[in-house]
Amino acid sequence: MKKLINLFGGLVLMAMLSVVSVSCDKNDDDKKPEGEYSIVGKWKSVKFEYYDYEEGELVYEEEELCDDSYYVIFNFKKDGSGTITYYEEGDAFPMPIQWSQKGKTLSVTILGEDMETIEIVKLDSSNLEMDVIYEYLDAGCLYKSVERVVCVKI
């Protein structure tokens, strides 16, 4: 009986040690499926694209390249905080944000008030493309505006 208790105790101890060693692997959180990248970091806008649709048909399209006089820096921190800073003619306009990500959907609260839902179109180790989409009905017609922000990691 004593041998059985010692054997059972040894098995329990081994099982506990294996669970502890597996759950304490600090790299577990860093492992991602191949091709999945993190939005965490600083991103600089290089281009804005604008699309307007009426009843699903594209009616307006425009592209605006960013330069040193106008651009936006998105800083997404690991803890879900960050900043969006607009730079225009040498002036900086930072706004604190809170953000969360679920799949390709990014929820951003700006200045603690306005919630934006942003669709991640492209994300890799050095490029980020995000769509801010506004949809509304007016006189029975469905309108949709898409603002795409094209960024590079800095």
Tab-separated table of C-alpha atoms in Angstrom:
chain	number	residue	atom	x	y	z
A	1	MET	CA	0.000	0.000	0.000
A	2	LYS	CA	2.857	2.346	0.897
A	3	LYS	CA	4.497	1.669	-2.504
A	4	LEU	CA	1.193	2.490	-4.242
A	5	ILE	CA	0.898	5.791	-2.359
A	6	ASN	CA	4.523	6.666	-3.209
A	7	LEU	CA	3.960	5.720	-6.854
A	8	PHE	CA	0.736	7.767	-6.997
A	9	GLY	CA	2.451	10.708	-5.269
A	10	GLY	CA	5.367	10.486	-7.721
A	11	LEU	CA	3.011	10.457	-10.715
A	12	VAL	CA	1.115	13.466	-9.359
A	13	LEU	CA	4.400	15.317	-8.762
A	14	MET	CA	5.618	14.501	-12.301
A	15	ALA	CA	2.308	15.635	-13.789
A	16	MET	CA	2.449	18.886	-11.817
A	17	LEU	CA	6.028	19.546	-12.902
A	18	SER	CA	5.185	18.943	-16.553
A	19	VAL	CA	2.206	21.322	-16.346
A	20	VAL	CA	4.328	23.957	-14.622
A	21	SER	CA	7.128	23.633	-17.154
A	22	VAL	CA	4.694	23.917	-20.068
A	23	SER	CA	2.704	26.819	-18.629
A	24	CYS	CA	5.808	28.747	-17.588
A	25	ASP	CA	7.284	28.854	-21.071
A	26	LYS	CA	7.584	32.612	-21.544
A	27	ASN	CA	7.658	32.240	-25.313
A	28	ASP	CA	4.146	30.744	-25.526
A	29	ASP	CA	2.560	34.190	-25.841
A	30	ASP	CA	5.003	35.179	-28.568
A	31	LYS	CA	4.162	32.193	-30.780
A	32	LYS	CA	1.762	33.140	-33.564
A	33	PRO	CA	0.501	31.259	-36.556
A	34	GLU	CA	2.705	31.744	-39.581
A	35	GLY	CA	1.795	34.937	-41.426
A	36	GLU	CA	0.138	36.586	-38.393
A	37	TYR	CA	1.754	39.845	-37.302
A	38	SER	CA	1.220	42.260	-34.448
A	39	ILE	CA	-0.096	45.791	-34.830
A	40	VAL	CA	1.923	46.812	-31.748
A	41	GLY	CA	4.499	49.464	-32.576
A	42	LYS	CA	4.785	52.777	-34.388
A	43	TRP	CA	3.360	53.223	-37.869
A	44	LYS	CA	3.716	56.249	-40.158
A	45	SER	CA	1.129	57.064	-42.808
A	46	VAL	CA	2.438	57.245	-46.371
A	47	LYS	CA	-0.865	57.510	-48.222
A	48	PHE	CA	-4.590	58.070	-47.719
A	49	GLU	CA	-7.130	56.645	-50.147
A	50	TYR	CA	-10.762	57.781	-50.196
A	51	TYR	CA	-13.677	55.854	-51.740
A	52	ASP	CA	-17.365	56.804	-51.814
A	53	TYR	CA	-20.098	54.382	-52.832
A	54	GLU	CA	-23.793	54.845	-53.553
A	55	GLU	CA	-25.832	51.649	-53.490
A	56	GLY	CA	-22.588	49.663	-53.823
A	57	GLU	CA	-21.342	51.550	-56.876
A	58	LEU	CA	-18.067	53.483	-56.658
A	59	VAL	CA	-18.812	57.165	-57.340
A	60	TYR	CA	-15.688	58.892	-56.034
A	61	GLU	CA	-12.047	57.926	-55.581
A	62	GLU	CA	-9.058	60.001	-54.471
A	63	GLU	CA	-5.502	59.344	-53.324
A	64	GLU	CA	-3.392	61.639	-51.154
A	65	LEU	CA	0.301	60.946	-50.630
A	66	CYS	CA	1.822	61.984	-47.328
A	67	ASP	CA	5.006	64.034	-47.172
A	68	ASP	CA	7.094	65.697	-44.469
A	69	SER	CA	4.517	68.484	-44.077
A	70	TYR	CA	1.536	66.177	-43.448
A	71	TYR	CA	1.447	62.661	-41.983
A	72	VAL	CA	0.086	60.656	-39.058
A	73	ILE	CA	1.925	58.466	-36.542
A	74	PHE	CA	-0.035	55.619	-34.963
A	75	ASN	CA	1.570	54.268	-31.785
A	76	PHE	CA	-0.085	51.051	-30.589
A	77	LYS	CA	1.308	49.864	-27.233
A	78	LYS	CA	1.084	46.297	-25.912
A	79	ASP	CA	-1.120	47.360	-22.984
A	80	GLY	CA	-3.899	48.610	-25.299
A	81	SER	CA	-3.024	52.280	-24.954
A	82	GLY	CA	-1.324	54.511	-27.477
A	83	THR	CA	-1.482	57.741	-29.428
A	84	ILE	CA	-2.495	58.995	-32.817
A	85	THR	CA	-0.443	62.079	-33.667
A	86	TYR	CA	-1.262	64.286	-36.638
A	87	TYR	CA	1.656	66.275	-38.030
A	88	GLU	CA	0.850	69.268	-40.198
A	89	GLU	CA	3.242	72.022	-41.248
A	90	GLY	CA	5.607	71.224	-38.361
A	91	ASP	CA	2.906	71.165	-35.662
A	92	ALA	CA	2.031	67.978	-33.788
A	93	PHE	CA	-1.458	67.163	-32.537
A	94	PRO	CA	-1.300	64.045	-30.322
A	95	MET	CA	-4.455	62.267	-29.147
A	96	PRO	CA	-4.408	59.475	-26.548
A	97	ILE	CA	-6.189	56.271	-27.542
A	98	GLN	CA	-7.264	52.941	-26.108
A	99	TRP	CA	-7.423	50.067	-28.562
A	100	SER	CA	-8.264	46.395	-28.831
A	101	GLN	CA	-8.074	43.946	-31.680
A	102	LYS	CA	-10.237	40.958	-32.502
A	103	GLY	CA	-9.161	39.270	-35.697
A	104	LYS	CA	-9.026	41.921	-38.416
A	105	THR	CA	-11.218	44.352	-36.491
A	106	LEU	CA	-9.574	47.124	-34.517
A	107	SER	CA	-11.628	49.115	-31.984
A	108	VAL	CA	-10.124	52.486	-31.101
A	109	THR	CA	-11.386	54.924	-28.485
A	110	ILE	CA	-10.031	58.427	-29.072
A	111	LEU	CA	-9.728	60.893	-26.183
A	112	GLY	CA	-11.798	58.516	-24.055
A	113	GLU	CA	-14.950	59.316	-26.026
A	114	ASP	CA	-15.287	58.429	-29.699
A	115	MET	CA	-15.153	54.743	-30.667
A	116	GLU	CA	-13.996	53.937	-34.177
A	117	THR	CA	-14.197	50.486	-35.697
A	118	ILE	CA	-11.381	49.965	-38.162
A	119	GLU	CA	-10.894	47.049	-40.526
A	120	ILE	CA	-7.308	45.835	-40.958
A	121	VAL	CA	-6.875	45.249	-44.694
A	122	LYS	CA	-3.181	44.336	-44.694
A	123	LEU	CA	-0.708	43.682	-41.906
A	124	ASP	CA	2.784	42.283	-42.182
A	125	SER	CA	6.091	43.003	-40.457
A	126	SER	CA	6.523	46.384	-42.176
A	127	ASN	CA	3.169	47.404	-43.738
A	128	LEU	CA	-0.258	48.233	-42.352
A	129	GLU	CA	-3.400	49.193	-44.248
A	130	MET	CA	-6.553	50.123	-42.323
A	131	ASP	CA	-10.052	51.063	-43.483
A	132	VAL	CA	-12.313	53.403	-41.553
A	133	ILE	CA	-15.798	52.752	-42.942
A	134	TYR	CA	-18.859	54.983	-42.564
A	135	GLU	CA	-22.234	53.750	-43.788
A	136	TYR	CA	-25.513	55.610	-43.686
A	137	LEU	CA	-28.944	55.727	-45.288
A	138	ASP	CA	-30.286	58.925	-46.793
A	139	ALA	CA	-33.621	59.103	-48.625
A	140	GLY	CA	-33.558	55.324	-49.032
A	141	CYS	CA	-30.094	55.306	-50.614
A	142	LEU	CA	-27.216	53.457	-48.923
A	143	TYR	CA	-24.009	55.500	-48.830
A	144	LYS	CA	-20.629	54.173	-47.830
A	145	SER	CA	-17.381	56.105	-47.374
A	146	VAL	CA	-14.075	54.329	-46.918
A	147	GLU	CA	-10.903	56.045	-45.764
A	148	ARG	CA	-7.901	53.762	-46.200
A	149	VAL	CA	-4.690	54.625	-44.365
A	150	VAL	CA	-1.527	53.039	-45.769
A	151	CYS	CA	1.343	52.928	-43.249
A	152	VAL	CA	4.884	51.670	-42.841
A	153	LYS	CA	6.440	50.548	-39.575
A	154	ILE	CA	8.979	52.936	-38.109
